[in-house]
mmCIF file with all atom_site columns, C-alpha atoms in Angstrom:
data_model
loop_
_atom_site.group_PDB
_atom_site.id
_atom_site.type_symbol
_atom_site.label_atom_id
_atom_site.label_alt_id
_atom_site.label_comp_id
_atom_site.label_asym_id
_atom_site.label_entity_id
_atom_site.label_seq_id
_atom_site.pdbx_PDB_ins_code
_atom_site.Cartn_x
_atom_site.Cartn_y
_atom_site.Cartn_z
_atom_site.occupancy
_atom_site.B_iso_or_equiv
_atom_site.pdbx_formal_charge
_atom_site.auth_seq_id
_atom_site.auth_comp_id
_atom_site.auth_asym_id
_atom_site.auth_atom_id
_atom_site.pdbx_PDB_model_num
ATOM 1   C CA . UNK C 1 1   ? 165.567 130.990 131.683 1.00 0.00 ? 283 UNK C CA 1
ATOM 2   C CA . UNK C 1 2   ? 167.737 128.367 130.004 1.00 0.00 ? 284 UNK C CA 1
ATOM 3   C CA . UNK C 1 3   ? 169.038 125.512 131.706 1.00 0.00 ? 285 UNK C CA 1
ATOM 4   C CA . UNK C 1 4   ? 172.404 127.019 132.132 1.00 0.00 ? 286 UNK C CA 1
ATOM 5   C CA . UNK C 1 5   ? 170.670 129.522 134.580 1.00 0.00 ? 287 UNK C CA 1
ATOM 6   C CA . UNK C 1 6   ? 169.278 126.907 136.191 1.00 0.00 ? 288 UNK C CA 1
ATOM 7   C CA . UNK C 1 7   ? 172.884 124.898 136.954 1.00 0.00 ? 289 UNK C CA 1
ATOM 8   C CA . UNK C 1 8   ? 174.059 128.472 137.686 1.00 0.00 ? 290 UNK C CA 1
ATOM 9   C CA . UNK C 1 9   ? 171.202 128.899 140.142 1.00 0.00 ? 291 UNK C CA 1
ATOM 10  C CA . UNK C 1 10  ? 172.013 125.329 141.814 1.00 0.00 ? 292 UNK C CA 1
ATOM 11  C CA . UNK C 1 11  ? 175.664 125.868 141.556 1.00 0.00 ? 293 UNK C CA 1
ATOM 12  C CA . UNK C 1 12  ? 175.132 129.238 144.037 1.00 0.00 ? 294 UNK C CA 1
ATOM 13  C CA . UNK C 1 13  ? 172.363 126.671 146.217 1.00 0.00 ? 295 UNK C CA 1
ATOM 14  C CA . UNK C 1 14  ? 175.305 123.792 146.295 1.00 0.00 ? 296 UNK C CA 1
ATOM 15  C CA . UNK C 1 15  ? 178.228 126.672 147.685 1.00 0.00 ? 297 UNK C CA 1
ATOM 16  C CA . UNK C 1 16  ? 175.786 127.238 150.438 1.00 0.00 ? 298 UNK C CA 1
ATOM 17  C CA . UNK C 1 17  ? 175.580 123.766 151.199 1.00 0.00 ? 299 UNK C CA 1
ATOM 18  C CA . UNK C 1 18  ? 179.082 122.645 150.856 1.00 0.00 ? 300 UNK C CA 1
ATOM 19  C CA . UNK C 1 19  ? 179.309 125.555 153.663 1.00 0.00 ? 301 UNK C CA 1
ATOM 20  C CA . UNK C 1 20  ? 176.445 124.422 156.085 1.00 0.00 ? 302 UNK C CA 1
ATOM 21  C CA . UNK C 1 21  ? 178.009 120.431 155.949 1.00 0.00 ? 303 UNK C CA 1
ATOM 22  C CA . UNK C 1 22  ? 181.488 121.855 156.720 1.00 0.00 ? 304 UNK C CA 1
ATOM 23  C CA . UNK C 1 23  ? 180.650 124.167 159.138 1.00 0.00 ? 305 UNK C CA 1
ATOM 24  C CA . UNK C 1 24  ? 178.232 121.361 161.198 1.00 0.00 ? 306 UNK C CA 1
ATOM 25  C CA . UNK C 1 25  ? 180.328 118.510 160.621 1.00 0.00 ? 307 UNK C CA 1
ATOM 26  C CA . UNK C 1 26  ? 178.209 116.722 158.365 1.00 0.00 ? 308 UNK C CA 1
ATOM 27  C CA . UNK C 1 27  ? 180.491 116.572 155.481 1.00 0.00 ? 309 UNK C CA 1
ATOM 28  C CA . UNK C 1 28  ? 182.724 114.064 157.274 1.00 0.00 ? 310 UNK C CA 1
ATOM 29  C CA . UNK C 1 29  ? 180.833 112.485 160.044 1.00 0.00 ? 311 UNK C CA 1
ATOM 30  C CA . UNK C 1 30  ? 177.089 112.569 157.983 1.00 0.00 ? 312 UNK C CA 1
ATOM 31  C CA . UNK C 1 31  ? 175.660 113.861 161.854 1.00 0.00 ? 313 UNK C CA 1
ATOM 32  C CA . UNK C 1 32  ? 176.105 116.923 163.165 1.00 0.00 ? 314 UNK C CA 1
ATOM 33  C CA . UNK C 1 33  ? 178.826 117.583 165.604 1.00 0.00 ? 315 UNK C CA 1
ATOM 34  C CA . UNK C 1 34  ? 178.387 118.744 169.647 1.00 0.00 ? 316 UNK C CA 1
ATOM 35  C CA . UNK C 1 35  ? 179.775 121.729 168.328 1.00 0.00 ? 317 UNK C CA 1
ATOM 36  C CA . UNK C 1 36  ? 176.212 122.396 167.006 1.00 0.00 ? 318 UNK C CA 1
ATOM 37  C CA . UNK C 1 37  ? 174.635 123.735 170.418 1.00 0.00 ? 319 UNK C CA 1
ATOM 38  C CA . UNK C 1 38  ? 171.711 122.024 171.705 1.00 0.00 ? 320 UNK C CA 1
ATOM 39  C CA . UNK C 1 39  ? 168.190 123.286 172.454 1.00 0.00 ? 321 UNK C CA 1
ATOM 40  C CA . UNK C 1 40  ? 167.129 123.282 176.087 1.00 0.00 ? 322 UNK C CA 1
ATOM 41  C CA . UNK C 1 41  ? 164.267 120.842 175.381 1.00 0.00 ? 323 UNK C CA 1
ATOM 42  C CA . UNK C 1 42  ? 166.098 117.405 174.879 1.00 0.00 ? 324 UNK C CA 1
ATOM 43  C CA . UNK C 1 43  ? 163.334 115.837 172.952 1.00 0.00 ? 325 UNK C CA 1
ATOM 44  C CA . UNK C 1 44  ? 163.050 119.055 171.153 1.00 0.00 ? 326 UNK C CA 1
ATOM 45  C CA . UNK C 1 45  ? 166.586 118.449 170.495 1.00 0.00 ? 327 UNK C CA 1
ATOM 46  C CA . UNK C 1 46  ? 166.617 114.980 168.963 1.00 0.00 ? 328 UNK C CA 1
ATOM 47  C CA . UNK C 1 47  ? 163.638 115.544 166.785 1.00 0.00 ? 329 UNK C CA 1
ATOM 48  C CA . UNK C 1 48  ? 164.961 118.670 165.231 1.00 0.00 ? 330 UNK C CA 1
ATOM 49  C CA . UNK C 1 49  ? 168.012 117.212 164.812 1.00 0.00 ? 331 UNK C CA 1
ATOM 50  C CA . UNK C 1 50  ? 167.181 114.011 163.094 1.00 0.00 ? 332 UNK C CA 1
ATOM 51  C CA . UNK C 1 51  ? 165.089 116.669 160.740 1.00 0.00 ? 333 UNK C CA 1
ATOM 52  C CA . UNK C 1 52  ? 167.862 118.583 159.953 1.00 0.00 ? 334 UNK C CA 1
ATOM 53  C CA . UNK C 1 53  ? 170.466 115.783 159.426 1.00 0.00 ? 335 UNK C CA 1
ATOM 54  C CA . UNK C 1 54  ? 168.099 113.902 157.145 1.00 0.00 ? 336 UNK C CA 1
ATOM 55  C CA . UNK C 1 55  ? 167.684 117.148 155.242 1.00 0.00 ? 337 UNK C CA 1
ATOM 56  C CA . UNK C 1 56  ? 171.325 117.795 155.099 1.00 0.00 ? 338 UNK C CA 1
ATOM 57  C CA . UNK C 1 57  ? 171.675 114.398 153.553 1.00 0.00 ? 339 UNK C CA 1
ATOM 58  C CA . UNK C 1 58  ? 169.747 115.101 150.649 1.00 0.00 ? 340 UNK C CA 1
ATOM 59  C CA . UNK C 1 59  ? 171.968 118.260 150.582 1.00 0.00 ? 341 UNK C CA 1
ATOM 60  C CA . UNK C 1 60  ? 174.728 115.997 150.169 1.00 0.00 ? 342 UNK C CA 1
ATOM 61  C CA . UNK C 1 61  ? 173.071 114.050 147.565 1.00 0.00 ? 343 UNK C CA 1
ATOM 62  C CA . UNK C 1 62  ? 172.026 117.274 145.550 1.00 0.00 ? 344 UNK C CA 1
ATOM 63  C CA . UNK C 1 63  ? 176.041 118.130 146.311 1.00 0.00 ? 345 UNK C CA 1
ATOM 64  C CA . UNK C 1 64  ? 177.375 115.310 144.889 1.00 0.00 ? 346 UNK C CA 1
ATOM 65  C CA . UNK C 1 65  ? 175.444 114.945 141.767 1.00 0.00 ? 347 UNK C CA 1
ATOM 66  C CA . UNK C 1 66  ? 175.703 118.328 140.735 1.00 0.00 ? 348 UNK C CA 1
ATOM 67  C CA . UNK C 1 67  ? 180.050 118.269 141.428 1.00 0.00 ? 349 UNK C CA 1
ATOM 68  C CA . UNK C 1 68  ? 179.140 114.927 138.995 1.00 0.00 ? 350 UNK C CA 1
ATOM 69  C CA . UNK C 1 69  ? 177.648 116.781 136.801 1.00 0.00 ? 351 UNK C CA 1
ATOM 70  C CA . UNK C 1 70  ? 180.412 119.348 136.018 1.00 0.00 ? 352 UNK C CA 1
ATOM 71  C CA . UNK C 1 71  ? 182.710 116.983 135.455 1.00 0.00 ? 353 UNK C CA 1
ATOM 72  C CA . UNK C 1 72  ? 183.665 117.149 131.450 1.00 0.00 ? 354 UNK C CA 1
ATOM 73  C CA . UNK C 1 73  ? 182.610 114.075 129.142 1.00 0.00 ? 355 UNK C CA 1
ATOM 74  C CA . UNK C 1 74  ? 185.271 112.460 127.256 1.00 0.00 ? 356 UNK C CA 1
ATOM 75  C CA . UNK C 1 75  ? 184.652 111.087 124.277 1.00 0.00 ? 357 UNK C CA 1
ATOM 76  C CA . UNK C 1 76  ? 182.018 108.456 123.028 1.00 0.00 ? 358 UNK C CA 1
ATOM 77  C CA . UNK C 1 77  ? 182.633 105.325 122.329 1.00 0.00 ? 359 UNK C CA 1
ATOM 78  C CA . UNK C 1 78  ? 181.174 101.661 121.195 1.00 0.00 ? 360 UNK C CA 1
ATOM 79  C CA . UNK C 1 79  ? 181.564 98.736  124.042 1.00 0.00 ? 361 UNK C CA 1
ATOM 80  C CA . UNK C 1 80  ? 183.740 95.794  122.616 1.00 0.00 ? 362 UNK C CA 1
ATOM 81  C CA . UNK C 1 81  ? 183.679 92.215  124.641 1.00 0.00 ? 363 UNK C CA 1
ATOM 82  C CA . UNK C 1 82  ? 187.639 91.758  124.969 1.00 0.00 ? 364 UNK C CA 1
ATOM 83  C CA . UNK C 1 83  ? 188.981 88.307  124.921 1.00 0.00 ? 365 UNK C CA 1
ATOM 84  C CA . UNK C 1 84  ? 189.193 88.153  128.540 1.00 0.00 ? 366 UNK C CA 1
ATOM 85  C CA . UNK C 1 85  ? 185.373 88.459  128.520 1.00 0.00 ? 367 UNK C CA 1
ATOM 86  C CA . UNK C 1 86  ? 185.518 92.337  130.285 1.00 0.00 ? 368 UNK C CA 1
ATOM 87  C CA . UNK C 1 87  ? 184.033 95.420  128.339 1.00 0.00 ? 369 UNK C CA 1
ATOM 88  C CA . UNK C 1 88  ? 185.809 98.217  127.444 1.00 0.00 ? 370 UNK C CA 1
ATOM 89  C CA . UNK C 1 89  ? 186.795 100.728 124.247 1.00 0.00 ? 371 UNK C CA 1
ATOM 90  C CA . UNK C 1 90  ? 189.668 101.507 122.594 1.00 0.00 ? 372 UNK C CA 1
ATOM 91  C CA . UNK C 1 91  ? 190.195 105.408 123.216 1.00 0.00 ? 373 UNK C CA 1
ATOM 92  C CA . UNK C 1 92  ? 191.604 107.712 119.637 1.00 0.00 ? 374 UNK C CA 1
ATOM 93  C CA . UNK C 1 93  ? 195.094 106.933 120.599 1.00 0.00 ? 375 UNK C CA 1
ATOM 94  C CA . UNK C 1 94  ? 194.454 103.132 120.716 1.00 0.00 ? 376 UNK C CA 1
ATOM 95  C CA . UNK C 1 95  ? 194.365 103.342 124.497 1.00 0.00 ? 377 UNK C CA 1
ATOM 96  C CA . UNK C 1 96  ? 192.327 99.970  125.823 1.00 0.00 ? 378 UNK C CA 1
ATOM 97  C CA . UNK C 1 97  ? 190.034 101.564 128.407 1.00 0.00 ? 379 UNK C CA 1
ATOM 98  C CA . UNK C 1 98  ? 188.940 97.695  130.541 1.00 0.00 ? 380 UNK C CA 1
ATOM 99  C CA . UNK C 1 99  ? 185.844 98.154  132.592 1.00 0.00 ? 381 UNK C CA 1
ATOM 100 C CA . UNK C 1 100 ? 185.807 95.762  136.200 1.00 0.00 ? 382 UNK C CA 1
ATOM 101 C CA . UNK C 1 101 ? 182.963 95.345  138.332 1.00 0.00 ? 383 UNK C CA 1
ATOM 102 C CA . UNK C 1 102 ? 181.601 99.116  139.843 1.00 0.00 ? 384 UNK C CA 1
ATOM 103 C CA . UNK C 1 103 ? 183.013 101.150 137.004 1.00 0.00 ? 385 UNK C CA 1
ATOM 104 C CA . UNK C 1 104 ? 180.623 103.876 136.641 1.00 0.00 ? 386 UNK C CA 1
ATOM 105 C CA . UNK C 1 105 ? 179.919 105.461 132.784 1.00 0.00 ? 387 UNK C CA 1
ATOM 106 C CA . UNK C 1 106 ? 177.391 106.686 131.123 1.00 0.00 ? 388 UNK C CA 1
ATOM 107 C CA . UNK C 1 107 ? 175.372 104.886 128.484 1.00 0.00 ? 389 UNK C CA 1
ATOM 108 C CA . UNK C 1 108 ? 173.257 106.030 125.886 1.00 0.00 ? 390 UNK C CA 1
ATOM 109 C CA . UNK C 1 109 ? 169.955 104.076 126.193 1.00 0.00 ? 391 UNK C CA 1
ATOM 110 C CA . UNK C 1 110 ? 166.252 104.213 124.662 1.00 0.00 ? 392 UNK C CA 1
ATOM 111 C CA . UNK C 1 111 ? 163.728 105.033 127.321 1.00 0.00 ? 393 UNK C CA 1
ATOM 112 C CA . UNK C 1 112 ? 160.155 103.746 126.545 1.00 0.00 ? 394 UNK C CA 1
ATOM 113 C CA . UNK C 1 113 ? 158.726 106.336 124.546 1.00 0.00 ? 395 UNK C CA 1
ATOM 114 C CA . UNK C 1 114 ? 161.818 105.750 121.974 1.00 0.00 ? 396 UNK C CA 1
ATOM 115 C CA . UNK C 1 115 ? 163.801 108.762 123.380 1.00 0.00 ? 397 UNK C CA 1
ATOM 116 C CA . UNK C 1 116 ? 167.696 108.401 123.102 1.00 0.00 ? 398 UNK C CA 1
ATOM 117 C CA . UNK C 1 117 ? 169.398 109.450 126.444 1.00 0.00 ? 399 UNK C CA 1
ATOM 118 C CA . UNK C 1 118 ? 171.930 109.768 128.702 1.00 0.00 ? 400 UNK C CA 1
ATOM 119 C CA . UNK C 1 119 ? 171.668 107.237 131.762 1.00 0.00 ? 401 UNK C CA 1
ATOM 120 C CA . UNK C 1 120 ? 174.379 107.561 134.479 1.00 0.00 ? 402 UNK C CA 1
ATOM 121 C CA . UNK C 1 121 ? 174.915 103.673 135.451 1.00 0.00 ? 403 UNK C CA 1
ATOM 122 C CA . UNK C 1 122 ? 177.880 101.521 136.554 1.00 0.00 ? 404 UNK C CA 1
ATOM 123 C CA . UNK C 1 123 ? 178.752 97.955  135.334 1.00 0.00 ? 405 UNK C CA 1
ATOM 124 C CA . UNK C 1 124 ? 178.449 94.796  137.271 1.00 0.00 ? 406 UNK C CA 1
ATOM 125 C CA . UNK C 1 125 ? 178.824 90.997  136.757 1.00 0.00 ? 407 UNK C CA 1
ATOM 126 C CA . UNK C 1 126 ? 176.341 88.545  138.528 1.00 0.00 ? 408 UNK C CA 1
ATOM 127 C CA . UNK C 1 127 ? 178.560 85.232  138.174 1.00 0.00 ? 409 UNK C CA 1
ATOM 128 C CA . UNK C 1 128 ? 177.499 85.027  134.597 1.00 0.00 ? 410 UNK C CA 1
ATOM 129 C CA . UNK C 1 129 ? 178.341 87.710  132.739 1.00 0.00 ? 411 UNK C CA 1
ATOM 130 C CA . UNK C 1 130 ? 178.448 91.432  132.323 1.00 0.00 ? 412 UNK C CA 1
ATOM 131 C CA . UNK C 1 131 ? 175.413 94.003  132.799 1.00 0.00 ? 413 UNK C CA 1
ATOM 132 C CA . UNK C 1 132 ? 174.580 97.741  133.578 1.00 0.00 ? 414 UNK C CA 1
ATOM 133 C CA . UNK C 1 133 ? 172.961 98.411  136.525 1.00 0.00 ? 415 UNK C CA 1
ATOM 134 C CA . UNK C 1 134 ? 169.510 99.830  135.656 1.00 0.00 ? 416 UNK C CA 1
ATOM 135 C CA . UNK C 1 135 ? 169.724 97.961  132.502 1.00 0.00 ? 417 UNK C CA 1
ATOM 136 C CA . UNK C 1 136 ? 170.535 94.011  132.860 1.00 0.00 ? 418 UNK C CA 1
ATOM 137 C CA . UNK C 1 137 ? 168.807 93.380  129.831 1.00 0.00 ? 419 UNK C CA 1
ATOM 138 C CA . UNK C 1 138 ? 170.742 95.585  127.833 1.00 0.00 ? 420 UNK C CA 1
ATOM 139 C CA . UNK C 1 139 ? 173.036 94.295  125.215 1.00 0.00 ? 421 UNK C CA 1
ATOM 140 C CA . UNK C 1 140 ? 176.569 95.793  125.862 1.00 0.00 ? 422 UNK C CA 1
ATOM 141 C CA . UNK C 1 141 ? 178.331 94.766  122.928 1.00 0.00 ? 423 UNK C CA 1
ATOM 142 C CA . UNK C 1 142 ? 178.166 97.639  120.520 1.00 0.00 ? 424 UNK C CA 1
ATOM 143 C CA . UNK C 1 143 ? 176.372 99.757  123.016 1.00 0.00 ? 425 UNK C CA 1
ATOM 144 C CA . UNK C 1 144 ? 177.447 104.093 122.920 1.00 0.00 ? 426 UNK C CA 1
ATOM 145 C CA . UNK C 1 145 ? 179.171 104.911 126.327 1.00 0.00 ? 427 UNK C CA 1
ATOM 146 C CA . UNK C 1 146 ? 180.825 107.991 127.577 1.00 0.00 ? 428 UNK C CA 1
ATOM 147 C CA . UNK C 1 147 ? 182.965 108.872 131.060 1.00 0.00 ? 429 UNK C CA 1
ATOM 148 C CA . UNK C 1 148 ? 183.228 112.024 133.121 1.00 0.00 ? 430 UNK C CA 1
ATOM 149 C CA . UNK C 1 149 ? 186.279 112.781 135.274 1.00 0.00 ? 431 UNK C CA 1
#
């Protein structure tokens, strides 16, 4: 099995999921609708209930990240401060891509056995100055970055 089978395998999981939070309501109201009958035994009822919609939200979760994840990267590129003190890259066409507070990218980071990797993150300022969340000790300048949309 490669890991392709695997995101094939979770792709099939995520269809069925996408299904069961549309079909119960979940998707838009995170609880299940009254069109979900009940069972007889109201305290039955509640507890099964609260089961089920806590599982569905890890559903979601599982959902979401893997839509994330098929998203295709664009390009990779070196964090500049810009004179207005805001991070960003200039894209091959000299396109200024400007990060703001809750911008979400991807960073390549060293974990601590001295592992480059991927690390999904967003940036943030705390009043002072710039950071990734995850990583506030993290130098940006310089720093490798790549989006998804």
């Amino acid at each position: 099995m490669t890991i392709d089978d695997v995101f094939c395998q979770i792709g099939r999981i995520c269809q069925s999921t996408r299904l069961l939070l549309e079909e119960t309501g979940f998707l838009v109201y995170e609880c299940m609708t009254d069109e979900v009958g009940h069972l007889p035994d109201e305290s039955e009822d509640h507890f099964i209930r609260e089961e089920a919609e806590w599982m569905m939200g890890k559903l979601m979760v599982v959902d979401r990240e893997f839509r994330y994840l098929q998203r295709p990267t664009h390009g990779e590129y070196s964090l500049i401060q810009l004179p207005n003190k805001r991070y960003g890259y200039f894209a091959g066409n000299q396109t200024l891509r400007e990060f703001s507070c809750g911008d979400c990218l991807e960073a390549k980071v060293c974990d601590q056995y001295g592992t480059h990797r991927w690390a999904e993150t967003s940036i943030e300022h705390d009043g002072n100055r710039y950071y990734l969340v995850g990583f506030p000790n993290l130098p940006l300048e310089g720093l490798t970055i790549r989006e998804r949309w």
